[in-house]
PDB file of C-alpha atoms in Angstrom:
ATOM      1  CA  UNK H   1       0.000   0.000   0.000  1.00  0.00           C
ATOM      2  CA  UNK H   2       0.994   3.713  -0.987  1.00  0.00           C
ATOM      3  CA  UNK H   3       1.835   5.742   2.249  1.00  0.00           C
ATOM      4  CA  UNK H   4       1.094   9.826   2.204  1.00  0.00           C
ATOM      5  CA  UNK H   5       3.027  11.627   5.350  1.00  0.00           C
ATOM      6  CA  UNK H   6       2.060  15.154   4.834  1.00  0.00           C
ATOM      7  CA  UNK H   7       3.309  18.195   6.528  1.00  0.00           C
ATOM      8  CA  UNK H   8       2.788  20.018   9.015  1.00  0.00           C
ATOM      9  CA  UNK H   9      -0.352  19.034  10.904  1.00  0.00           C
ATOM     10  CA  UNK H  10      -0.848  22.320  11.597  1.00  0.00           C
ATOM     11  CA  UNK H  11       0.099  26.016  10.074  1.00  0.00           C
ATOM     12  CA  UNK H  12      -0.341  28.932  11.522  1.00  0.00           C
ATOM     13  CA  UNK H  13      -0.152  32.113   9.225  1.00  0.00           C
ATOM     14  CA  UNK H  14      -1.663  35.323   9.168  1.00  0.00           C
ATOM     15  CA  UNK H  15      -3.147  36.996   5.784  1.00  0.00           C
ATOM     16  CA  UNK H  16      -0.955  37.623   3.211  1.00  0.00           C
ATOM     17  CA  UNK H  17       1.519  35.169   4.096  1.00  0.00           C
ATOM     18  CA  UNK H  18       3.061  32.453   1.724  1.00  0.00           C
ATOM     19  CA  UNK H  19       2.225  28.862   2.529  1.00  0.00           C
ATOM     20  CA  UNK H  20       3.597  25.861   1.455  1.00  0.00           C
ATOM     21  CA  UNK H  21       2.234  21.953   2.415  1.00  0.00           C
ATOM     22  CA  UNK H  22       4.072  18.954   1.911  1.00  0.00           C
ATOM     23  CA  UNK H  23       3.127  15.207   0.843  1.00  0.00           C
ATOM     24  CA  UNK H  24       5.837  12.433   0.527  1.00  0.00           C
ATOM     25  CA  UNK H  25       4.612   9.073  -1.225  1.00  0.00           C
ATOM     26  CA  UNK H  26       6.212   6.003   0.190  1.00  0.00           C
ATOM     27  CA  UNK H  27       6.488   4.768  -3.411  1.00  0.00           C
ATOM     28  CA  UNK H  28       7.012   6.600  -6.909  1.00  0.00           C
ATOM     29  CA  UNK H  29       2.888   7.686  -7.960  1.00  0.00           C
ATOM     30  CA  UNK H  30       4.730   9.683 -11.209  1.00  0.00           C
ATOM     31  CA  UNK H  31       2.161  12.546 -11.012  1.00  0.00           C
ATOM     32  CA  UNK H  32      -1.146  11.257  -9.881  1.00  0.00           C
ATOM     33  CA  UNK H  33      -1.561  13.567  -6.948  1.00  0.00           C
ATOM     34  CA  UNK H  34      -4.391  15.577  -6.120  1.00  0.00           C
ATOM     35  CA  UNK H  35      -4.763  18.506  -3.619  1.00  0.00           C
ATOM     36  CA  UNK H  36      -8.142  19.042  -1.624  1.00  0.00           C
ATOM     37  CA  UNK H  37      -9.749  21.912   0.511  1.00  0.00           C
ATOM     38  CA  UNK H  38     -11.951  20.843   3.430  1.00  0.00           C
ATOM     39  CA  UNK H  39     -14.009  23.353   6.004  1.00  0.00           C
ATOM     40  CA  UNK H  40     -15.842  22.421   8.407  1.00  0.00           C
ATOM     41  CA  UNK H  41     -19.263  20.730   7.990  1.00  0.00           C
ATOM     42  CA  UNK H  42     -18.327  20.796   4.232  1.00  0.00           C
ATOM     43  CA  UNK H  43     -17.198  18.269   1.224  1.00  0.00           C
ATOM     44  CA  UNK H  44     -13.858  18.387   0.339  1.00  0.00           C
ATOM     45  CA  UNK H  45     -13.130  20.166  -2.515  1.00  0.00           C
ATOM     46  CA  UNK H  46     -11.121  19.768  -5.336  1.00  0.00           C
ATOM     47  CA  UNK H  47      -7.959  22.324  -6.127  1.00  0.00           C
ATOM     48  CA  UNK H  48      -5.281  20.965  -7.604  1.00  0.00           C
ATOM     49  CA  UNK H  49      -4.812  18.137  -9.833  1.00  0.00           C
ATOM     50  CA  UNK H  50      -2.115  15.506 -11.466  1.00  0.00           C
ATOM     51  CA  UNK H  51       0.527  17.251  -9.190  1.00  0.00           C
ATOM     52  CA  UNK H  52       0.040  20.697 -10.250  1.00  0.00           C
ATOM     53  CA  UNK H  53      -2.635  21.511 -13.001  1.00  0.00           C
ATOM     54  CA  UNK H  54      -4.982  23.937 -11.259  1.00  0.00           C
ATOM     55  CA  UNK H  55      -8.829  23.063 -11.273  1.00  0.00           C
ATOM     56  CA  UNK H  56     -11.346  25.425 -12.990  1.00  0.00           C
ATOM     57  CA  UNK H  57     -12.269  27.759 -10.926  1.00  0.00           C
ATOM     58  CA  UNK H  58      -9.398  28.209  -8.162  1.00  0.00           C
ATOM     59  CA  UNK H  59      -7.719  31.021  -7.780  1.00  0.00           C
ATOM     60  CA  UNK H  60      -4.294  31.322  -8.948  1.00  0.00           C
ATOM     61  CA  UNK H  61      -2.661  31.522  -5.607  1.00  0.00           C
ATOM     62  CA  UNK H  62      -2.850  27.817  -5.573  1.00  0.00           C
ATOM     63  CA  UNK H  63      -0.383  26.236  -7.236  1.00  0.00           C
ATOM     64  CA  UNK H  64       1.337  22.138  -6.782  1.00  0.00           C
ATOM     65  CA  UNK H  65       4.784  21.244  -7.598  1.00  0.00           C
ATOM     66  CA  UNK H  66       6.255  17.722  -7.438  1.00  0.00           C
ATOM     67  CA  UNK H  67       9.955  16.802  -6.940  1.00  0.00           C
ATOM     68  CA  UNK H  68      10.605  12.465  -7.329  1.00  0.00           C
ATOM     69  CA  UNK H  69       8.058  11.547  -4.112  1.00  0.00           C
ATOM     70  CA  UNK H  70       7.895  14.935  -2.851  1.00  0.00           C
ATOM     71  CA  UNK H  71       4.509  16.886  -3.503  1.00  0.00           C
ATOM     72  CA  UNK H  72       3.833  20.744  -2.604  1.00  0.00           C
ATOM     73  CA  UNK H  73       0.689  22.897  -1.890  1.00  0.00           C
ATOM     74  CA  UNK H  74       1.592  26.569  -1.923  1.00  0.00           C
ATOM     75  CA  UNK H  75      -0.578  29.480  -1.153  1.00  0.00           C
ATOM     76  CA  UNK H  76       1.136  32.457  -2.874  1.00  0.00           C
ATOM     77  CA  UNK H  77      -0.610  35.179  -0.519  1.00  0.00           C
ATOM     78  CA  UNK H  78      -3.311  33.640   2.044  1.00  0.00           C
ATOM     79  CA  UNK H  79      -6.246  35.113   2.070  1.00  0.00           C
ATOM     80  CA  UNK H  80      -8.624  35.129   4.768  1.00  0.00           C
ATOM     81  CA  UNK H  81     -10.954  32.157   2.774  1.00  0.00           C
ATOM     82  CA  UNK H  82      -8.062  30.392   2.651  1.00  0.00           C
ATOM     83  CA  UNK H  83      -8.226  29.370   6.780  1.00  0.00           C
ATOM     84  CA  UNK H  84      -8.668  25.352   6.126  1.00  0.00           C
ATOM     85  CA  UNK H  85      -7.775  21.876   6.463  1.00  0.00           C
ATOM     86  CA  UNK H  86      -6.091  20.202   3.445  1.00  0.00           C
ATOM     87  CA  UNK H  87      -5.312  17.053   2.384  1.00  0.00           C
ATOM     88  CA  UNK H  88      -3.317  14.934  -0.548  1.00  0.00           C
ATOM     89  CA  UNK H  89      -4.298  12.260  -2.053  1.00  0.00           C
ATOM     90  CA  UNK H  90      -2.743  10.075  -4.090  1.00  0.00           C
ATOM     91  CA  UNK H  91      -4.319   7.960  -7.339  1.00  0.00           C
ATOM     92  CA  UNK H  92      -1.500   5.877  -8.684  1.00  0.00           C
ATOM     93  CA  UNK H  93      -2.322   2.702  -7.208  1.00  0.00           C
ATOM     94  CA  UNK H  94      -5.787   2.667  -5.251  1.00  0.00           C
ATOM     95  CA  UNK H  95      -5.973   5.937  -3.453  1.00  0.00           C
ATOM     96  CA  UNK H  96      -4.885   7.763  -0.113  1.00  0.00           C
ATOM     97  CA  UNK H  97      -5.489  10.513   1.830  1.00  0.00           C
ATOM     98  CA  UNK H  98      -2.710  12.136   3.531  1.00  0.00           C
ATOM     99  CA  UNK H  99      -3.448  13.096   7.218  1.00  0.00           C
ATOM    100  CA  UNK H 100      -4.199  17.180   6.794  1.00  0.00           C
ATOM    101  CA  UNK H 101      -2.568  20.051   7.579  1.00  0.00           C
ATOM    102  CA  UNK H 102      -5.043  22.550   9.013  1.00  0.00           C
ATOM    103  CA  UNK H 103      -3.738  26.177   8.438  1.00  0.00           C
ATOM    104  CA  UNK H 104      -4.858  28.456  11.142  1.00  0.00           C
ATOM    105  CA  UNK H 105      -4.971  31.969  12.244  1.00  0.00           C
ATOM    106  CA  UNK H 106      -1.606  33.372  14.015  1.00  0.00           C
TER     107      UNK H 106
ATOM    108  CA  UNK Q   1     -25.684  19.563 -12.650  1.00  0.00           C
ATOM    109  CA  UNK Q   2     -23.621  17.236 -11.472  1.00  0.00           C
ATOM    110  CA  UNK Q   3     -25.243  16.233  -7.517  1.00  0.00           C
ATOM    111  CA  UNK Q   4     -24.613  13.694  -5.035  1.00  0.00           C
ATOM    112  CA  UNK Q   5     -27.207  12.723  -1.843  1.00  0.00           C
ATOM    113  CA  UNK Q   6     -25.989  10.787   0.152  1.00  0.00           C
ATOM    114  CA  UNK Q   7     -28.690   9.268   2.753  1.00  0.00           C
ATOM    115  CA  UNK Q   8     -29.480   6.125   5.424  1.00  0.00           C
ATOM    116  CA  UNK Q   9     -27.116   7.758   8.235  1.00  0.00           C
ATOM    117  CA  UNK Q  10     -28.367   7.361  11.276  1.00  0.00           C
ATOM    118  CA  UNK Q  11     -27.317   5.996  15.219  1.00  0.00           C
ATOM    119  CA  UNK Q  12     -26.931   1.952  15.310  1.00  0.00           C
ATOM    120  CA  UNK Q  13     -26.185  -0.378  17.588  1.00  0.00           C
ATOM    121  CA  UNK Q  14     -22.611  -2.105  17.800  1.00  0.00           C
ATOM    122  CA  UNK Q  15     -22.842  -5.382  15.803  1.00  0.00           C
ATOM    123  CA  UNK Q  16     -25.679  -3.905  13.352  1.00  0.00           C
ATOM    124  CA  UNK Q  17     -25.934  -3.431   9.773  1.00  0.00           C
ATOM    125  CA  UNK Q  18     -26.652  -0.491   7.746  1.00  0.00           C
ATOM    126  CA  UNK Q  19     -26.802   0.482   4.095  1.00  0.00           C
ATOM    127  CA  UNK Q  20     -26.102   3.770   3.311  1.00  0.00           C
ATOM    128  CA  UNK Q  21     -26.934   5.064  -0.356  1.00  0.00           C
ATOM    129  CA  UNK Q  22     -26.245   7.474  -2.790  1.00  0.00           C
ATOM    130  CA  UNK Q  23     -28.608   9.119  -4.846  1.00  0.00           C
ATOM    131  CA  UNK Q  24     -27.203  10.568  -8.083  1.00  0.00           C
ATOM    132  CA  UNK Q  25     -28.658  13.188 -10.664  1.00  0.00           C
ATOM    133  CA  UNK Q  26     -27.376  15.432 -13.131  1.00  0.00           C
ATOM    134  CA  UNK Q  27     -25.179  12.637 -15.090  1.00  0.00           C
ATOM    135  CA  UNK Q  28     -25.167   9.949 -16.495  1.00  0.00           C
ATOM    136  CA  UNK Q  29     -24.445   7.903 -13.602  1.00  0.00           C
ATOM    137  CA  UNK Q  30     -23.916   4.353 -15.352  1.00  0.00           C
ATOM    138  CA  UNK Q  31     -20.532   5.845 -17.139  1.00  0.00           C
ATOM    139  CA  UNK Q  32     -18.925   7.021 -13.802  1.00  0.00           C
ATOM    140  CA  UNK Q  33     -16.443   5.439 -11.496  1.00  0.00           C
ATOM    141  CA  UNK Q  34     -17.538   5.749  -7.941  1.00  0.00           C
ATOM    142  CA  UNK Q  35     -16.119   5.941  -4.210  1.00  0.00           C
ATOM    143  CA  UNK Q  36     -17.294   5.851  -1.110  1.00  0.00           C
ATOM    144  CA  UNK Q  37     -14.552   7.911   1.492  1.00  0.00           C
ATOM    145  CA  UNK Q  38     -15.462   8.219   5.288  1.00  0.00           C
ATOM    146  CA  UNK Q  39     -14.151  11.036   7.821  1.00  0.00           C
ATOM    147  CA  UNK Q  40     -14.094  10.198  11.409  1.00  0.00           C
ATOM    148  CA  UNK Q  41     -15.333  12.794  14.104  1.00  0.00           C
ATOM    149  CA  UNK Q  42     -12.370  15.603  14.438  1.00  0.00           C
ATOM    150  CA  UNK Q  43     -10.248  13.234  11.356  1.00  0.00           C
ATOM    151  CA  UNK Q  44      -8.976  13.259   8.375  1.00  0.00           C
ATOM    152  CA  UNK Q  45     -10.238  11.186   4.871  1.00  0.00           C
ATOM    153  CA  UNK Q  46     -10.123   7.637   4.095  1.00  0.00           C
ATOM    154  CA  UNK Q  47     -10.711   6.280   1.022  1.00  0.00           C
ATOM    155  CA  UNK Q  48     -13.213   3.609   1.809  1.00  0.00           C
ATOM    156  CA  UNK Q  49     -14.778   1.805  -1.257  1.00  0.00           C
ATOM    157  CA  UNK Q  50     -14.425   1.709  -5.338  1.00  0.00           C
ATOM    158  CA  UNK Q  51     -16.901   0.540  -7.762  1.00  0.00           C
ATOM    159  CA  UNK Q  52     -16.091   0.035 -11.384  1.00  0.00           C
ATOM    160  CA  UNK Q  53     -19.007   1.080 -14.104  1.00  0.00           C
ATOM    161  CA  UNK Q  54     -20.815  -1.928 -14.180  1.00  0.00           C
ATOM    162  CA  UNK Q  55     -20.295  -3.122 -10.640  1.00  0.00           C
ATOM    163  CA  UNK Q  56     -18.483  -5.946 -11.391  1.00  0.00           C
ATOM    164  CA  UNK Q  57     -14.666  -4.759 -10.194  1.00  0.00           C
ATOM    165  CA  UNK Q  58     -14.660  -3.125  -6.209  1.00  0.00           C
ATOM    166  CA  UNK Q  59     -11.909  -2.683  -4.154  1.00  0.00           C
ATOM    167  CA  UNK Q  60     -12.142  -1.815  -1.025  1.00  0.00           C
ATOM    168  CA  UNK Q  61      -9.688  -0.454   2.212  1.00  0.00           C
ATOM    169  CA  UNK Q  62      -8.182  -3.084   4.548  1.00  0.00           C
ATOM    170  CA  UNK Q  63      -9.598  -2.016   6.887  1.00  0.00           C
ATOM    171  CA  UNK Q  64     -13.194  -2.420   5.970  1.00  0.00           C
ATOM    172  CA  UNK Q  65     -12.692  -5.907   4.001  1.00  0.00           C
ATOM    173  CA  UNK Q  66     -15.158  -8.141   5.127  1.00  0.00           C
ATOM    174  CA  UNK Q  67     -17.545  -6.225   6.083  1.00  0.00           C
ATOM    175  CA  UNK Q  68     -18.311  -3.074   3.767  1.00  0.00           C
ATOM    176  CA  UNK Q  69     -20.147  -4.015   0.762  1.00  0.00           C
ATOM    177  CA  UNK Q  70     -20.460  -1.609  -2.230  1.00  0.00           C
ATOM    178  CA  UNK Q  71     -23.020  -2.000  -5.106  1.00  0.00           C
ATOM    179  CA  UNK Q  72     -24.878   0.233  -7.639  1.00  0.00           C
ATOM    180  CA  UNK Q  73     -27.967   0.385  -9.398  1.00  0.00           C
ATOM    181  CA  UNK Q  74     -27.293   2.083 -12.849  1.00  0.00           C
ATOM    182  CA  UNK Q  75     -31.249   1.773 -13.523  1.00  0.00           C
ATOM    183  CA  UNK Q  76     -32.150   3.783 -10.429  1.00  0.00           C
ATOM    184  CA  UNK Q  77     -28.651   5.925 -10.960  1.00  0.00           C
ATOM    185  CA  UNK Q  78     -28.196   4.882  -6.557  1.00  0.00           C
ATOM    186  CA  UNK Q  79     -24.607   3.697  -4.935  1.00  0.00           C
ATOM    187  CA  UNK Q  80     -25.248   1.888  -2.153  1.00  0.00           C
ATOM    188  CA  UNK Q  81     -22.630   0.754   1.033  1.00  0.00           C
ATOM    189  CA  UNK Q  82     -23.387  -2.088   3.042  1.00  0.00           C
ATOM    190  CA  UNK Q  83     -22.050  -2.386   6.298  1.00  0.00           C
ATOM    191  CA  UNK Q  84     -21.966  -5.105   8.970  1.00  0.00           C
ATOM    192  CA  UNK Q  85     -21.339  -6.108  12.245  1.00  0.00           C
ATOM    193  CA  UNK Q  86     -20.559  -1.905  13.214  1.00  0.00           C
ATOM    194  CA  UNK Q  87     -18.113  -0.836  15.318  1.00  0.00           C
ATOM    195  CA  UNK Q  88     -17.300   1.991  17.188  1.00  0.00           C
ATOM    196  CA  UNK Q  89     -14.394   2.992  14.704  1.00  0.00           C
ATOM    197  CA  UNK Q  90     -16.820   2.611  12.042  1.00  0.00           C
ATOM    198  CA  UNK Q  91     -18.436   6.465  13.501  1.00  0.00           C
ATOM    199  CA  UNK Q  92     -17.541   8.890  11.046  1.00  0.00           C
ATOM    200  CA  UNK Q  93     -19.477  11.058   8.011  1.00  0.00           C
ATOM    201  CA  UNK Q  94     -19.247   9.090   4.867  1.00  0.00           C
ATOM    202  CA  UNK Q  95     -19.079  10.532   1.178  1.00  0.00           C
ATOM    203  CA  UNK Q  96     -19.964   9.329  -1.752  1.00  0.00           C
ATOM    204  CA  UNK Q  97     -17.946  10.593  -4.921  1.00  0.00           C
ATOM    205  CA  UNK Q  98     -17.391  10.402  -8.505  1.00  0.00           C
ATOM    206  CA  UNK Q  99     -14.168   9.678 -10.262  1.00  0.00           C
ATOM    207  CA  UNK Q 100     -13.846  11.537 -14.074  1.00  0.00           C
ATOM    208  CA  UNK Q 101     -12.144   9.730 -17.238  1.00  0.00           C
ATOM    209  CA  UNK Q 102      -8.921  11.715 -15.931  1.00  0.00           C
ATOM    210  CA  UNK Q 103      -9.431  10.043 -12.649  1.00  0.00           C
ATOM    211  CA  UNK Q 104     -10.340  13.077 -10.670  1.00  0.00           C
ATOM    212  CA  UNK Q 105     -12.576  13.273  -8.593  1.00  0.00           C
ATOM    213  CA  UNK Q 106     -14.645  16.559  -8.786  1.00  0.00           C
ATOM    214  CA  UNK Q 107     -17.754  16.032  -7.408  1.00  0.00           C
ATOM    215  CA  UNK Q 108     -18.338  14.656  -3.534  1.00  0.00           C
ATOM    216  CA  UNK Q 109     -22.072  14.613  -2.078  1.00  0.00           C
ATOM    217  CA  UNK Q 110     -22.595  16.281   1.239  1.00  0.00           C
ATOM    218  CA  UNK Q 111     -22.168  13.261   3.513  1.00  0.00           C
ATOM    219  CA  UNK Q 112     -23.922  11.506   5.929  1.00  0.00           C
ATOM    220  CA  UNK Q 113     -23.210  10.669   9.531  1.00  0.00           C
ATOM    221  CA  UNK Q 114     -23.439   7.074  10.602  1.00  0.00           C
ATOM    222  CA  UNK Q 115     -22.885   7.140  14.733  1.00  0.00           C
ATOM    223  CA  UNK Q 116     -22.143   4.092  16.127  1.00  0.00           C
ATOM    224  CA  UNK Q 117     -23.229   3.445  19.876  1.00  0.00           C
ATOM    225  CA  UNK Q 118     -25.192   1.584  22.306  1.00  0.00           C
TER     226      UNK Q 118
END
């Protein structure tokens, strides 16, 4: 079974502030990597895609890189919408969810 | 437009079964992949259950084998999760989703809480 250890559990930033979360597979996944944004009460939702194409409708701050195993969310310039929990997943071979990294207020 | 209902949540009794279901409408539902992920009170996602087109490939997490069934009904455009003997650990809000061709998955229903106690 793939493994996803993402990083950190927690974030705390204030507005403005650039934001980066990480997700290392246990196992090459090439790009199959998808990035989701969760609030509370709510369905996750879809924001980035194969590693780093950016879904329809998501602001450009997003953006997903991907070195060998190692996968990045970054948040150019947080915005106050962007307060969250968010999660990897990977689609290579079934699918898993890394643990979340819930970005808080400083 | 693409929507996703997801219904039969409810509190049960240790050892009892449910099925929960998943009402779809908006697509054509028999040419979709389908999941079924669960979220634990205060947790993060698991990826719970697949279902192939026609029902006849599933997969399902380890730690569900067993005892989580999934099934669809392309005629009534409804995915369905059986689930026995419940456990405690089973608690959590479970979502049905659909996979696109590029194996994305887009669209999630709203979830539905299945609480587990006696």
């Amino acid at each position: 079974d793939i493994q996803m250890t993402q990083s950190p559990s927690t974030l705390s930033a204030s507005v403005g502030d650039r934001v980066t979360i990480t997700c290392r597979a246990s196992q090459t996944i090439s790009n199959w990597l998808a990035w989701y944004q969760q609030k509370p009460g709510k369905a996750p939702r879809l924001l980035i895609y194969d590693a780093s194409t950016l879904e329809s409708g998501v602001p450009s701050r997003f953006s997903g890189s991907r070195s060998l195993t190692e996968f990045s969310l970054t948040i150019s310039s947080l915005q106050p919408d962007d307060f969250a929990t968010y999660y990897c997943q990977q689609y290579d071979n079934l699918w898993t969810f890394g643990q979340g990294t819930k970005v808080e207020v400083k | 437009q693409v929507h996703l209902e997801e219904s039969g949540g409810g509190v049960v009794r240790p050892g009892r079964s449910l099925r929960l279901s998943c009402a779809a409408s908006g697509f054509s539902f028999s040419t979709y992949l389908m999941h079924w992920v669960r979220q634990a009170p205060g947790k993060g996602l698991e990826w719970v259950a697949f279902i192939s087109y026609d029902g006849t490939t599933k997969y399902y997490a380890d730690s569900v084998k067993g005892r989580f069934t999934i099934s669809r009904d392309n005629s009534n455009n409804t995915l369905y999760l059986h689930i026995n003997s419940l456990r405690g650990d089973d608690t959590a809000v479970y979502y049905c989703a659909r996979q696109d061709s590029s194996s994305v998955w887009r669209n999630w229903g709203q979830g539905t809480l299945v609480t587990v106690s006696s």
